[in-house]
Amino acid sequence: MTYWHALLLAIVEGITEFLPVSSTGHMIIASALLGIQMTPFAKLYLVVIQLGAILSVLVVYWKRFFQSIDFYLKLLVAFLPIVVVGLLLKKHIDALLESVTTVGAMLLLGGVVLLFVDKWFPQEDSQKGGHPVTNPSWKEAFVIGLFQCLAVVPGVSRSAATIIGGLTQKLTRRAAAEFAFFLAMPTMAAAAAKDLYDFYKEAKTHGVSLNHLFSGQEIKLLVLGNVVAFVVALLAIRLFVGFVAKYGFRAFGIYRIIVGGLLLLLIGLGVNLQLV
């Protein structure tokens, strides 16, 4: 992986992390188009740079973090389902991360769902009906956590799954999106920690010590990726919340259908888009 590759992937991550279009799916597509070899480090990079994007939530919503302990316990309740599913299906999830076909299919199907979300959960006013603040009940938090589990399949979109989960629980679009952002923090932190641990375990079997786990270039790539993803995500998160609260999800559904359909068409025509 070159610095150019790392920069482009970080920009893609920053733009798509909070959009209901699947950031992981778009990074997989970008990796395939750029011809990036899926080495253990490259796979780790795709997960770890999501931390940089997620940290933008701390900056944008820093005042919200001074809430009661009740809010954080609800985040924990919403977080637990993905922990169980992630531990049980880790090997299968890793295999799917190399499948552009899976990403294309999930983008297409998810796009169809987003076309109808606004009709299924109509909102005359983002401040009327449902929760005016980002603080669901215990049951609602758990249900949102169950929806997040769908995102273990690349292309589904963690953001889309959790937001739709929030809408099923009568949260407003803005409240559902904001809770999804908060929930992303422990989720992605845990995913990055698990992948780092697995990376270390694999390196240790080959006699690599912790001090030599990453080369100098790899450390620079990780720093570059996280910084760029953080800056780009700062802009994207503000634009997304305002857009969704006003216009809904239909535009994202159309985008997903176009991208997913195009991917599947290219694969069907024999174009090699599989990761190497």
CSV table of C-alpha atoms in Angstrom, one decimal:
chain,number,residue,atom,x,y,z
A,1,MET,CA,0.0,0.0,0.0
A,2,THR,CA,1.4,3.4,-1.0
A,3,TYR,CA,0.8,6.8,0.6
A,4,TRP,CA,-1.5,7.7,-2.4
A,5,HIS,CA,-3.6,4.6,-1.7
A,6,ALA,CA,-3.8,5.4,2.0
A,7,LEU,CA,-4.8,9.0,1.2
A,8,LEU,CA,-7.6,8.0,-1.2
A,9,LEU,CA,-9.0,5.3,1.1
A,10,ALA,CA,-9.0,7.7,4.0
A,11,ILE,CA,-11.0,10.3,1.9
A,12,VAL,CA,-13.5,7.6,0.9
A,13,GLU,CA,-13.8,6.6,4.6
A,14,GLY,CA,-14.3,10.1,5.8
A,15,ILE,CA,-17.0,10.9,3.3
A,16,THR,CA,-19.0,7.6,3.7
A,17,GLU,CA,-18.7,6.7,7.3
A,18,PHE,CA,-21.8,8.5,8.4
A,19,LEU,CA,-23.7,8.2,5.2
A,20,PRO,CA,-26.1,5.2,4.7
A,21,VAL,CA,-24.0,3.9,1.8
A,22,SER,CA,-21.5,1.6,3.6
A,23,SER,CA,-18.0,3.0,4.2
A,24,THR,CA,-16.5,-0.5,4.3
A,25,GLY,CA,-18.2,-1.4,1.0
A,26,HIS,CA,-16.8,1.7,-0.6
A,27,MET,CA,-13.3,1.1,0.7
A,28,ILE,CA,-13.5,-2.4,-0.7
A,29,ILE,CA,-14.6,-1.1,-4.1
A,30,ALA,CA,-11.8,1.6,-4.0
A,31,SER,CA,-9.2,-1.1,-3.0
A,32,ALA,CA,-10.3,-3.3,-6.0
A,33,LEU,CA,-10.2,-0.4,-8.4
A,34,LEU,CA,-6.8,0.7,-7.2
A,35,GLY,CA,-5.4,-2.8,-7.3
A,36,ILE,CA,-4.4,-2.8,-3.7
A,37,GLN,CA,-3.2,-6.2,-2.5
A,38,MET,CA,-5.2,-7.4,0.5
A,39,THR,CA,-2.3,-8.1,2.8
A,40,PRO,CA,-3.0,-8.5,6.6
A,41,PHE,CA,-1.9,-4.8,7.0
A,42,ALA,CA,-4.2,-3.6,4.3
A,43,LYS,CA,-7.2,-5.4,5.9
A,44,LEU,CA,-6.2,-3.9,9.2
A,45,TYR,CA,-5.9,-0.4,7.7
A,46,LEU,CA,-9.5,-0.5,6.4
A,47,VAL,CA,-10.8,-1.0,9.9
A,48,VAL,CA,-8.4,1.2,11.9
A,49,ILE,CA,-8.8,4.3,9.9
A,50,GLN,CA,-12.5,4.3,10.8
A,51,LEU,CA,-11.4,5.3,14.2
A,52,GLY,CA,-10.3,8.6,12.8
A,53,ALA,CA,-13.6,9.3,11.2
A,54,ILE,CA,-15.5,8.2,14.4
A,55,LEU,CA,-13.5,10.6,16.5
A,56,SER,CA,-15.1,13.5,14.6
A,57,VAL,CA,-18.3,12.7,16.7
A,58,LEU,CA,-16.4,13.9,19.8
A,59,VAL,CA,-15.7,17.3,18.2
A,60,VAL,CA,-19.2,17.8,16.6
A,61,TYR,CA,-21.2,16.6,19.6
A,62,TRP,CA,-18.8,17.3,22.5
A,63,LYS,CA,-21.5,18.9,24.6
A,64,ARG,CA,-23.7,15.8,24.4
A,65,PHE,CA,-21.0,13.7,26.1
A,66,PHE,CA,-21.8,15.5,29.4
A,67,GLN,CA,-25.0,13.5,29.8
A,68,SER,CA,-26.2,11.3,32.6
A,69,ILE,CA,-24.7,7.8,33.2
A,70,ASP,CA,-28.1,6.5,32.0
A,71,PHE,CA,-27.2,7.5,28.4
A,72,TYR,CA,-23.9,5.6,28.4
A,73,LEU,CA,-25.5,2.5,29.9
A,74,LYS,CA,-28.0,2.6,27.0
A,75,LEU,CA,-25.2,2.8,24.6
A,76,LEU,CA,-23.7,-0.3,26.2
A,77,VAL,CA,-27.0,-2.1,25.8
A,78,ALA,CA,-27.1,-1.2,22.1
A,79,PHE,CA,-23.4,-2.2,21.7
A,80,LEU,CA,-23.6,-5.7,23.2
A,81,PRO,CA,-25.4,-7.5,20.3
A,82,ILE,CA,-22.7,-6.6,17.8
A,83,VAL,CA,-20.1,-7.9,20.2
A,84,VAL,CA,-21.7,-11.3,20.4
A,85,VAL,CA,-22.3,-11.5,16.7
A,86,GLY,CA,-18.8,-10.3,15.9
A,87,LEU,CA,-17.1,-12.8,18.1
A,88,LEU,CA,-19.3,-15.7,16.7
A,89,LEU,CA,-18.9,-14.8,13.0
A,90,LYS,CA,-15.4,-13.2,12.9
A,91,LYS,CA,-14.0,-15.6,10.3
A,92,HIS,CA,-17.0,-15.4,8.1
A,93,ILE,CA,-16.9,-11.6,8.3
A,94,ASP,CA,-13.3,-11.5,7.3
A,95,ALA,CA,-14.0,-13.7,4.3
A,96,LEU,CA,-16.8,-11.3,3.2
A,97,LEU,CA,-14.5,-8.3,3.4
A,98,GLU,CA,-12.8,-9.6,0.2
A,99,SER,CA,-16.0,-10.0,-1.8
A,100,VAL,CA,-16.8,-7.2,-4.1
A,101,THR,CA,-19.8,-9.2,-5.3
A,102,THR,CA,-21.3,-9.2,-1.8
A,103,VAL,CA,-20.8,-5.5,-1.6
A,104,GLY,CA,-22.6,-4.9,-4.9
A,105,ALA,CA,-25.5,-7.1,-3.9
A,106,MET,CA,-25.9,-5.4,-0.5
A,107,LEU,CA,-25.6,-1.9,-1.9
A,108,LEU,CA,-28.4,-2.7,-4.4
A,109,LEU,CA,-30.7,-4.4,-1.9
A,110,GLY,CA,-30.1,-1.7,0.7
A,111,GLY,CA,-30.8,1.0,-1.9
A,112,VAL,CA,-34.2,-0.5,-2.6
A,113,VAL,CA,-35.0,-0.4,1.2
A,114,LEU,CA,-33.9,3.2,1.5
A,115,LEU,CA,-36.3,4.2,-1.3
A,116,PHE,CA,-39.2,3.3,0.9
A,117,VAL,CA,-37.9,4.2,4.4
A,118,ASP,CA,-39.4,7.7,4.2
A,119,LYS,CA,-42.8,6.3,3.4
A,120,TRP,CA,-42.6,3.6,6.1
A,121,PHE,CA,-41.6,6.2,8.7
A,122,PRO,CA,-43.1,9.5,7.6
A,123,GLN,CA,-42.2,12.6,9.6
A,124,GLU,CA,-44.1,15.8,9.1
A,125,ASP,CA,-41.6,17.7,11.2
A,126,SER,CA,-38.2,16.5,12.5
A,127,GLN,CA,-39.0,18.0,15.9
A,128,LYS,CA,-42.5,16.6,16.3
A,129,GLY,CA,-43.5,13.0,17.0
A,130,GLY,CA,-40.9,10.6,18.4
A,131,HIS,CA,-37.9,11.6,20.5
A,132,PRO,CA,-36.7,15.2,20.2
A,133,VAL,CA,-33.4,14.3,21.8
A,134,THR,CA,-30.9,11.5,21.2
A,135,ASN,CA,-31.8,9.4,24.2
A,136,PRO,CA,-33.9,6.3,23.5
A,137,SER,CA,-35.4,4.0,26.1
A,138,TRP,CA,-33.7,0.8,27.2
A,139,LYS,CA,-35.8,-1.4,24.9
A,140,GLU,CA,-35.3,1.0,22.0
A,141,ALA,CA,-31.6,1.0,22.5
A,142,PHE,CA,-31.4,-2.8,22.5
A,143,VAL,CA,-33.5,-3.0,19.3
A,144,ILE,CA,-31.2,-0.5,17.6
A,145,GLY,CA,-28.3,-2.6,18.6
A,146,LEU,CA,-29.9,-5.7,17.0
A,147,PHE,CA,-30.3,-3.7,13.8
A,148,GLN,CA,-26.6,-2.8,13.9
A,149,CYS,CA,-25.7,-6.5,13.7
A,150,LEU,CA,-26.9,-6.5,10.1
A,151,ALA,CA,-23.9,-4.4,9.2
A,152,VAL,CA,-21.4,-7.2,9.7
A,153,VAL,CA,-22.1,-7.9,6.0
A,154,PRO,CA,-20.1,-5.5,3.9
A,155,GLY,CA,-22.3,-3.2,1.9
A,156,VAL,CA,-25.2,-3.1,4.3
A,157,SER,CA,-24.0,0.1,6.1
A,158,ARG,CA,-23.8,0.3,9.8
A,159,SER,CA,-25.1,3.8,9.7
A,160,ALA,CA,-28.2,2.8,7.6
A,161,ALA,CA,-28.9,-0.2,9.7
A,162,THR,CA,-28.8,1.6,13.0
A,163,ILE,CA,-30.7,4.7,11.7
A,164,ILE,CA,-33.5,2.4,10.4
A,165,GLY,CA,-33.5,0.6,13.7
A,166,GLY,CA,-34.0,4.0,15.4
A,167,LEU,CA,-36.8,4.9,13.1
A,168,THR,CA,-38.6,1.7,13.9
A,169,GLN,CA,-38.6,2.8,17.5
A,170,LYS,CA,-40.2,6.2,16.7
A,171,LEU,CA,-37.0,8.3,16.9
A,172,THR,CA,-36.9,11.3,14.5
A,173,ARG,CA,-34.5,11.1,11.6
A,174,ARG,CA,-32.1,13.5,13.4
A,175,ALA,CA,-32.3,11.6,16.7
A,176,ALA,CA,-31.8,8.2,15.0
A,177,ALA,CA,-28.8,9.5,13.0
A,178,GLU,CA,-27.2,11.1,16.1
A,179,PHE,CA,-27.6,7.9,18.2
A,180,ALA,CA,-26.1,5.9,15.4
A,181,PHE,CA,-23.1,8.2,15.5
A,182,PHE,CA,-22.6,7.8,19.2
A,183,LEU,CA,-23.1,4.0,18.9
A,184,ALA,CA,-20.4,3.9,16.2
A,185,MET,CA,-17.7,5.0,18.8
A,186,PRO,CA,-17.6,1.8,21.0
A,187,THR,CA,-18.4,-0.4,18.0
A,188,MET,CA,-15.5,0.8,15.8
A,189,ALA,CA,-13.2,1.1,18.8
A,190,ALA,CA,-13.9,-2.6,19.7
A,191,ALA,CA,-13.5,-3.7,16.0
A,192,ALA,CA,-10.2,-1.9,15.7
A,193,ALA,CA,-8.9,-3.3,19.0
A,194,LYS,CA,-9.9,-6.8,18.0
A,195,ASP,CA,-8.2,-6.5,14.6
A,196,LEU,CA,-5.1,-5.1,16.1
A,197,TYR,CA,-5.0,-8.0,18.6
A,198,ASP,CA,-5.5,-10.6,15.8
A,199,PHE,CA,-2.8,-8.8,13.8
A,200,TYR,CA,-0.4,-9.0,16.7
A,201,LYS,CA,-1.2,-12.7,17.4
A,202,GLU,CA,-0.5,-13.6,13.8
A,203,ALA,CA,2.7,-11.6,13.8
A,204,LYS,CA,3.8,-13.3,17.1
A,205,THR,CA,3.4,-16.7,15.5
A,206,HIS,CA,6.1,-15.6,13.0
A,207,GLY,CA,8.4,-14.4,15.8
A,208,VAL,CA,7.7,-10.7,15.4
A,209,SER,CA,7.8,-8.8,18.7
A,210,LEU,CA,5.4,-6.0,19.7
A,211,ASN,CA,8.2,-3.4,19.1
A,212,HIS,CA,8.5,-4.5,15.5
A,213,LEU,CA,4.8,-5.1,14.8
A,214,PHE,CA,4.6,-2.2,12.2
A,215,SER,CA,7.3,-0.9,10.0
A,216,GLY,CA,8.0,2.8,10.0
A,217,GLN,CA,6.1,3.3,6.7
A,218,GLU,CA,3.1,1.4,8.1
A,219,ILE,CA,2.9,3.6,11.1
A,220,LYS,CA,3.0,6.7,8.9
A,221,LEU,CA,0.2,5.2,6.7
A,222,LEU,CA,-2.0,4.6,9.8
A,223,VAL,CA,-1.4,8.1,11.1
A,224,LEU,CA,-2.1,9.7,7.7
A,225,GLY,CA,-5.2,7.6,7.2
A,226,ASN,CA,-6.7,8.5,10.6
A,227,VAL,CA,-6.0,12.2,10.3
A,228,VAL,CA,-7.4,12.6,6.8
A,229,ALA,CA,-10.5,10.5,7.7
A,230,PHE,CA,-11.1,12.6,10.8
A,231,VAL,CA,-10.9,15.9,8.9
A,232,VAL,CA,-13.1,14.8,6.0
A,233,ALA,CA,-15.6,13.2,8.4
A,234,LEU,CA,-15.9,16.5,10.3
A,235,LEU,CA,-17.4,18.1,7.2
A,236,ALA,CA,-19.5,15.1,6.1
A,237,ILE,CA,-21.2,14.5,9.5
A,238,ARG,CA,-22.6,18.1,9.6
A,239,LEU,CA,-23.9,18.0,6.0
A,240,PHE,CA,-25.4,14.6,6.4
A,241,VAL,CA,-27.5,15.3,9.5
A,242,GLY,CA,-29.0,18.5,8.0
A,243,PHE,CA,-29.7,16.8,4.7
A,244,VAL,CA,-31.4,13.7,6.1
A,245,ALA,CA,-33.5,15.8,8.6
A,246,LYS,CA,-34.8,17.9,5.7
A,247,TYR,CA,-34.9,15.5,2.7
A,248,GLY,CA,-34.8,11.9,4.0
A,249,PHE,CA,-33.1,8.9,2.5
A,250,ARG,CA,-34.4,8.5,-1.0
A,251,ALA,CA,-31.3,10.1,-2.7
A,252,PHE,CA,-29.0,7.7,-0.9
A,253,GLY,CA,-31.2,4.8,-2.0
A,254,ILE,CA,-30.9,5.8,-5.7
A,255,TYR,CA,-27.2,6.2,-5.3
A,256,ARG,CA,-26.8,2.8,-3.8
A,257,ILE,CA,-28.9,1.1,-6.5
A,258,ILE,CA,-26.8,2.8,-9.2
A,259,VAL,CA,-23.5,1.8,-7.7
A,260,GLY,CA,-24.5,-1.7,-6.7
A,261,GLY,CA,-26.2,-2.4,-10.0
A,262,LEU,CA,-23.1,-1.1,-11.9
A,263,LEU,CA,-20.8,-3.3,-9.9
A,264,LEU,CA,-22.9,-6.4,-10.4
A,265,LEU,CA,-23.1,-5.6,-14.2
A,266,LEU,CA,-19.4,-5.2,-14.5
A,267,ILE,CA,-18.8,-8.5,-12.6
A,268,GLY,CA,-21.4,-10.2,-14.8
A,269,LEU,CA,-19.5,-8.9,-17.9
A,270,GLY,CA,-16.4,-10.6,-16.7
A,271,VAL,CA,-14.5,-7.5,-15.4
A,272,ASN,CA,-12.2,-8.6,-12.6
A,273,LEU,CA,-13.0,-6.5,-9.5
A,274,GLN,CA,-12.1,-9.1,-6.9
A,275,LEU,CA,-9.4,-8.2,-4.4
A,276,VAL,CA,-6.0,-9.8,-4.7
